[in-house]
PDB file of C-alpha atoms in Angstrom:
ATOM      1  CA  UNK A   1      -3.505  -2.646  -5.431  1.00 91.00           C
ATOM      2  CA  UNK A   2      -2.893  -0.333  -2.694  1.00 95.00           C
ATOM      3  CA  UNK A   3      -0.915   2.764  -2.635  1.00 95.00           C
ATOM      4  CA  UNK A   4       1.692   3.454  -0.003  1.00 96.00           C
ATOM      5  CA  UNK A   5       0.728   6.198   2.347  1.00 93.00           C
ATOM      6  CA  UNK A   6       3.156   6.890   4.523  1.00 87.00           C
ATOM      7  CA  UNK A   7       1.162  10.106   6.364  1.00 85.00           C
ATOM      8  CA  UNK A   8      -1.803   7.932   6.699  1.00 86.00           C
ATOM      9  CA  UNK A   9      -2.074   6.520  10.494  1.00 87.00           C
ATOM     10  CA  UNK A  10      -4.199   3.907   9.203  1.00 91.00           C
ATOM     11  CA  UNK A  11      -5.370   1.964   5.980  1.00 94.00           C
ATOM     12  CA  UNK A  12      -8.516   3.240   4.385  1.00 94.00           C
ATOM     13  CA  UNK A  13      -9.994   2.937   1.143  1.00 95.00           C
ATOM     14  CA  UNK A  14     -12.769   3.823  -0.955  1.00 94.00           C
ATOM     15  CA  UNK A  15     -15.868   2.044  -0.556  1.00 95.00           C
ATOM     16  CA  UNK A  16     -15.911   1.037  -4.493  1.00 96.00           C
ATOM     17  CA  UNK A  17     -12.293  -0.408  -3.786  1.00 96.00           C
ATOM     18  CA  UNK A  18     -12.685  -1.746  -0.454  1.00 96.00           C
ATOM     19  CA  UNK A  19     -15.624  -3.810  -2.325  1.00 95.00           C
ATOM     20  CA  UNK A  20     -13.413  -4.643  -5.088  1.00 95.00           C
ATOM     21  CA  UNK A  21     -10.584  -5.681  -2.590  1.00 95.00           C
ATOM     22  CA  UNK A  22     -12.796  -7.572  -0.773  1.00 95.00           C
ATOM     23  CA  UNK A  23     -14.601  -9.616  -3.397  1.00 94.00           C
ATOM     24  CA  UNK A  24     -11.200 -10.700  -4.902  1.00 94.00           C
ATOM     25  CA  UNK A  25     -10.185 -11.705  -1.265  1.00 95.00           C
ATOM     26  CA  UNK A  26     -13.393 -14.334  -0.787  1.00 95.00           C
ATOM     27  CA  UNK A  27     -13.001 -15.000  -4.736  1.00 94.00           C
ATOM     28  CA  UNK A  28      -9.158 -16.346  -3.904  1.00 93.00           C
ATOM     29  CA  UNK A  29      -9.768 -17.361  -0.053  1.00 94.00           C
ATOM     30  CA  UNK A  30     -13.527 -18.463   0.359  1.00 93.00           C
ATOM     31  CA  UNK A  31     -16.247 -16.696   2.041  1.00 89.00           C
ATOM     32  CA  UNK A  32     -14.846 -16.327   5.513  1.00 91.00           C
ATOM     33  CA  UNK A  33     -11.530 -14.554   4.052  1.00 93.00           C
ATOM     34  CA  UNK A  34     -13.467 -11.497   4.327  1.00 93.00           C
ATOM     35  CA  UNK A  35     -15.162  -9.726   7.732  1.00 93.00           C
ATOM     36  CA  UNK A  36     -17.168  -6.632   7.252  1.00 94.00           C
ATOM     37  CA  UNK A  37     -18.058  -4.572  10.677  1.00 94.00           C
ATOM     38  CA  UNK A  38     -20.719  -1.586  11.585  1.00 95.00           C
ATOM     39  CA  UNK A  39     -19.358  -0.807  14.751  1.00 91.00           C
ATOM     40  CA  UNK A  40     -16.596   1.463  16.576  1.00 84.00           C
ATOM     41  CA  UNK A  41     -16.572   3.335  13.733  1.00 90.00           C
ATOM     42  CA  UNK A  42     -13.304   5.794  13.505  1.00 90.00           C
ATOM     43  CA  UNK A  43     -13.536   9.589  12.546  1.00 90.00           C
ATOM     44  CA  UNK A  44     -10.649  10.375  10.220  1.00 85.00           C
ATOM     45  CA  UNK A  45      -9.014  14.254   9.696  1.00 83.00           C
ATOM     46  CA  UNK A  46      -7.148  14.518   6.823  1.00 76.00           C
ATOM     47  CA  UNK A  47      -4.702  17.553   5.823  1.00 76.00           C
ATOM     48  CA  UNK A  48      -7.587  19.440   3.839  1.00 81.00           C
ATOM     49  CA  UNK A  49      -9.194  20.089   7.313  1.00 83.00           C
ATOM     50  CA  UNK A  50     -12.105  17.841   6.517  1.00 84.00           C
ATOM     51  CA  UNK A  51     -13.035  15.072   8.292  1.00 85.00           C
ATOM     52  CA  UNK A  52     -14.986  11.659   7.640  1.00 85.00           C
ATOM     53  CA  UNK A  53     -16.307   9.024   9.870  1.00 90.00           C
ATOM     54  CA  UNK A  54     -16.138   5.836   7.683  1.00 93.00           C
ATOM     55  CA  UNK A  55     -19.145   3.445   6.656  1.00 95.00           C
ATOM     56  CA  UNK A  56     -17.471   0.335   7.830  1.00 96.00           C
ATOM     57  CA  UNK A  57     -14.101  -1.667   9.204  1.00 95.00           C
ATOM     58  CA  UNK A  58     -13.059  -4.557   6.985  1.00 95.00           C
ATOM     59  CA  UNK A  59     -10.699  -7.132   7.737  1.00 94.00           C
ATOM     60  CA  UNK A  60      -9.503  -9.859   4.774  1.00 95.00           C
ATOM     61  CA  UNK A  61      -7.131 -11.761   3.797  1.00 94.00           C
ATOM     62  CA  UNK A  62      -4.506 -10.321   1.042  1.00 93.00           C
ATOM     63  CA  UNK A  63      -1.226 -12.273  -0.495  1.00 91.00           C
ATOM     64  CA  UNK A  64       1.149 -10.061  -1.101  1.00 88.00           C
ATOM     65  CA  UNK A  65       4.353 -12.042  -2.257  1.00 87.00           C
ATOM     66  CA  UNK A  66       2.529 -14.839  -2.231  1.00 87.00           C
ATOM     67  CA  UNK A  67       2.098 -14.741   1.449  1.00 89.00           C
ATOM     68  CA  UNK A  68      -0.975 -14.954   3.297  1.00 91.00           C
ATOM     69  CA  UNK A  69      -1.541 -12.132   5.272  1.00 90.00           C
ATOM     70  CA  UNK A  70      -4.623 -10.456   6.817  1.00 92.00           C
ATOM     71  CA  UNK A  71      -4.919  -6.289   6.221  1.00 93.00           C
ATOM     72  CA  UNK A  72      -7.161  -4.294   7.546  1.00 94.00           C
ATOM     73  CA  UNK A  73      -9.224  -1.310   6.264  1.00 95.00           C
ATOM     74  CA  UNK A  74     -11.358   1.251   6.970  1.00 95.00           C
ATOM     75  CA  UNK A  75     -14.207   2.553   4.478  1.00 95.00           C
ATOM     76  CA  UNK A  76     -14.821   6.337   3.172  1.00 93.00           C
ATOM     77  CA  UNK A  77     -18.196   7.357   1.774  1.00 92.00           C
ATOM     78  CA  UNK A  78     -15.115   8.660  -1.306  1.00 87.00           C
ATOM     79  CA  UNK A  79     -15.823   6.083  -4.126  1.00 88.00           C
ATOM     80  CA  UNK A  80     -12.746   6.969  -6.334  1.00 89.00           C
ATOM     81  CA  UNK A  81     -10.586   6.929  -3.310  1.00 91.00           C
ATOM     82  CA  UNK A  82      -7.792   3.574  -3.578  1.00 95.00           C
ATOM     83  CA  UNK A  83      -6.706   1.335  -0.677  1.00 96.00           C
ATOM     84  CA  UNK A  84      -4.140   3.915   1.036  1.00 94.00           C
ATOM     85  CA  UNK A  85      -2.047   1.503   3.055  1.00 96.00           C
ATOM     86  CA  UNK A  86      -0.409   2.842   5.995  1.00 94.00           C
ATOM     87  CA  UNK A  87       2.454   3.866   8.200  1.00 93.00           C
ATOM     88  CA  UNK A  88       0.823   1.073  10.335  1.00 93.00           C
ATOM     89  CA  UNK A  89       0.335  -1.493   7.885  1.00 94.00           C
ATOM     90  CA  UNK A  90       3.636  -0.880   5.959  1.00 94.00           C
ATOM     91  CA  UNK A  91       5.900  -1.192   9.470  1.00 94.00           C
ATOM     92  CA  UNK A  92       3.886  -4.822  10.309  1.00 92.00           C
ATOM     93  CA  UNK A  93       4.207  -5.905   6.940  1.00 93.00           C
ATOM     94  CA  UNK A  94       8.201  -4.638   7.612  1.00 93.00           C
ATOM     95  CA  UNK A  95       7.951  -2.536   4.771  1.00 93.00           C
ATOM     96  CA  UNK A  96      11.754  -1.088   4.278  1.00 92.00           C
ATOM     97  CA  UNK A  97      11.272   1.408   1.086  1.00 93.00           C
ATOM     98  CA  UNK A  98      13.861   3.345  -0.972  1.00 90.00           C
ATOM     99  CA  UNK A  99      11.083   6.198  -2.497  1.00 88.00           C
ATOM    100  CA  UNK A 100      14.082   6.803  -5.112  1.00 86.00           C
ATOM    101  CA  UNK A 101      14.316   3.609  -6.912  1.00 87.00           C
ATOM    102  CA  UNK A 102      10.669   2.458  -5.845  1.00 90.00           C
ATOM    103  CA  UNK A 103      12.646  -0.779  -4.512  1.00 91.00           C
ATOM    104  CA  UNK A 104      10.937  -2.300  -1.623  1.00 92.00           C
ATOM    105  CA  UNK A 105      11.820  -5.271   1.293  1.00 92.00           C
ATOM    106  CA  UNK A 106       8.704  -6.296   2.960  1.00 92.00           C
ATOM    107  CA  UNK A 107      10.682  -7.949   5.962  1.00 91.00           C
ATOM    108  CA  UNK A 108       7.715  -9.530   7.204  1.00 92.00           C
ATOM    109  CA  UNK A 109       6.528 -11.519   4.242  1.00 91.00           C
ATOM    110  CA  UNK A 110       9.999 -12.560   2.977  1.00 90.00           C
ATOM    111  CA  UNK A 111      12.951 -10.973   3.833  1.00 90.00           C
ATOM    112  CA  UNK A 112      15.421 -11.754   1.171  1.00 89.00           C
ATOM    113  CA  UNK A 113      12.934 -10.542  -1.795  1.00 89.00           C
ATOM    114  CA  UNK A 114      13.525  -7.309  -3.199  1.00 90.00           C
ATOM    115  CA  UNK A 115      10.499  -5.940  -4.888  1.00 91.00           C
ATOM    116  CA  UNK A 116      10.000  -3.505  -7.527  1.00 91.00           C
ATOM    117  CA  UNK A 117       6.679  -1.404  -7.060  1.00 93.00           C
ATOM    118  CA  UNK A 118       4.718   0.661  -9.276  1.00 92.00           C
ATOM    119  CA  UNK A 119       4.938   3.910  -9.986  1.00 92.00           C
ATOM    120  CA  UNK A 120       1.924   5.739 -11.523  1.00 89.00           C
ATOM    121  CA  UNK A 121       2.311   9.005 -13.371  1.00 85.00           C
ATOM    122  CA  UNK A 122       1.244  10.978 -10.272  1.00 81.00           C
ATOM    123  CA  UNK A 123       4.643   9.041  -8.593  1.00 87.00           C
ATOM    124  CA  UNK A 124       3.087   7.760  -6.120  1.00 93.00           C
ATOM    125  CA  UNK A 125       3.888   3.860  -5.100  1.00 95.00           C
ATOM    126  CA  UNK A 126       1.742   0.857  -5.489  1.00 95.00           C
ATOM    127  CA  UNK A 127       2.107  -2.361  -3.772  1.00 94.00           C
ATOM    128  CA  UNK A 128      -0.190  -5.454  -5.063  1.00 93.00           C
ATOM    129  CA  UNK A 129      -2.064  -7.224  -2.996  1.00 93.00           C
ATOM    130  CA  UNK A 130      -2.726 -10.048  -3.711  1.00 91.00           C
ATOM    131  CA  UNK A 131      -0.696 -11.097  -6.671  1.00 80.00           C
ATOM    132  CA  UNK A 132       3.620 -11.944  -6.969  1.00 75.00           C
ATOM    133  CA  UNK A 133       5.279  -8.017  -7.222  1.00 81.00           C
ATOM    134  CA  UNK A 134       8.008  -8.320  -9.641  1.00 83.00           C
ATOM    135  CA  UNK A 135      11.527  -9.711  -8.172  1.00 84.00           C
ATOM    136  CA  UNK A 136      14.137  -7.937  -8.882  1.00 83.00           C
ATOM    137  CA  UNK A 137      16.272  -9.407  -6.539  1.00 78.00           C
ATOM    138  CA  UNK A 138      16.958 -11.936  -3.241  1.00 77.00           C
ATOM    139  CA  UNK A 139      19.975  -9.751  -2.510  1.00 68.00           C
ATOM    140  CA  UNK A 140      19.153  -6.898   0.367  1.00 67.00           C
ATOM    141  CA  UNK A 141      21.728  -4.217  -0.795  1.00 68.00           C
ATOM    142  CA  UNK A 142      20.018  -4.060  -3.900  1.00 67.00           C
ATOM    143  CA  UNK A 143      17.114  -1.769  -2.391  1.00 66.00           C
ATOM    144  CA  UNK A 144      20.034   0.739  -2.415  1.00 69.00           C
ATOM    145  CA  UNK A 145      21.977   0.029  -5.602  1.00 67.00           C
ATOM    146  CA  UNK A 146      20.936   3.791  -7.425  1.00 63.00           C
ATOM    147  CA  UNK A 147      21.566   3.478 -11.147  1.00 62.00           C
ATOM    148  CA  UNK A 148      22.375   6.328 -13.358  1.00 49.00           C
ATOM    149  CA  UNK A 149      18.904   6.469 -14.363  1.00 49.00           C
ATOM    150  CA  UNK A 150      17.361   7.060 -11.437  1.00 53.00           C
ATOM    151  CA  UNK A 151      19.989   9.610 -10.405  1.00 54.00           C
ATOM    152  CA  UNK A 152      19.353  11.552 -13.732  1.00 51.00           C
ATOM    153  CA  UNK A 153      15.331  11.413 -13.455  1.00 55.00           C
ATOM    154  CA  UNK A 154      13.598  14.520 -14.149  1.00 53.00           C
ATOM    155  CA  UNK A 155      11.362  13.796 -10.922  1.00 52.00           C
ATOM    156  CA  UNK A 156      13.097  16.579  -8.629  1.00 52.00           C
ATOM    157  CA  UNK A 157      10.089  17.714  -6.098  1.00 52.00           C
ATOM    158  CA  UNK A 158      12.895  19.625  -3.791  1.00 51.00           C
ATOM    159  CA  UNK A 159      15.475  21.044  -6.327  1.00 53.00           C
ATOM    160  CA  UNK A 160      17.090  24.135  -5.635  1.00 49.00           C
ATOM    161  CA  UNK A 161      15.471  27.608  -6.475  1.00 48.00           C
ATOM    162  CA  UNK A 162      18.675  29.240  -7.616  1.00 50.00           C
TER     163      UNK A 162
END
């Protein structure tokens, strides 16, 4: 699975998931599915201040949907660290999310399936890779509809300080 990163410029995972991404990618597409590369290796900053050249630049195929598509990935020395999927990777995949609901379109694979991602307890978003998300819908207003639930959630980051 990856989770969506909207502040991240570009993918990057991990190098215990990248390996685990990429050995279910040549498990599902063959051997050549997968491309591993050593050079032009990008320097990432992150928010902390810190900043991390990665080991490696992957490229490998993924099936989101049930679609083939090809992601790539860049790979930190951080071993605990998931497949953050990017600003980049979510606008070519036409990624059209309502953060709310956790509905998602990805315009790109299929545009009349509305998705339902995961949420994990931290809230963050998770889109699967490489297996069918769960359809909630073929309809594209329903990435709006807001039910009473998720109006009345107790996840309120920005509520008033009054």
């Amino acid at each position: 699975k990856g989770m969506l990163d909207c502040g991240a410029t570009e993918t990057v995972g991990g190098y215990e998931a990248v390996e685990d991404t990429l050995l279910i990618s040549r498990d599902r597409f063959g051997a050549d599915a997968a491309e591993v590369k050593f050079d032009n290796l990008p320097i990432f900053r992150f928010a902390s201040g810190n900043a991390d050249t990665c080991l490696s630049t992957t490229m490998y195929q993924c099936s989101p949907l049930s679609v083939l598509a090809t992601m790539k990935t860049h790979t930190l020395a951080a071993p605990s660290t998931p497949i953050l999927v990017s600003n980049d990777s979510l606008a070519s995949l036409g990624a059209i999310v309502n953060f709310c609901t956790g509905r998602a379109i990805f315009a790109g694979l299929d545009p009349h399936k509305v998705v339902q991602l995961d949420r994990s307890t931290g809230k963050h978003l998770w889109m699967d890779l490489f297996d069918e998300m769960e359809v909630i819908g073929k309809d594209k207003q329903a990435i709006f509809d807001i039910s009473e639930a998720a109006i009345n959630s107790s996840y309120r980051p920005y509520e008033s300080f009054d």
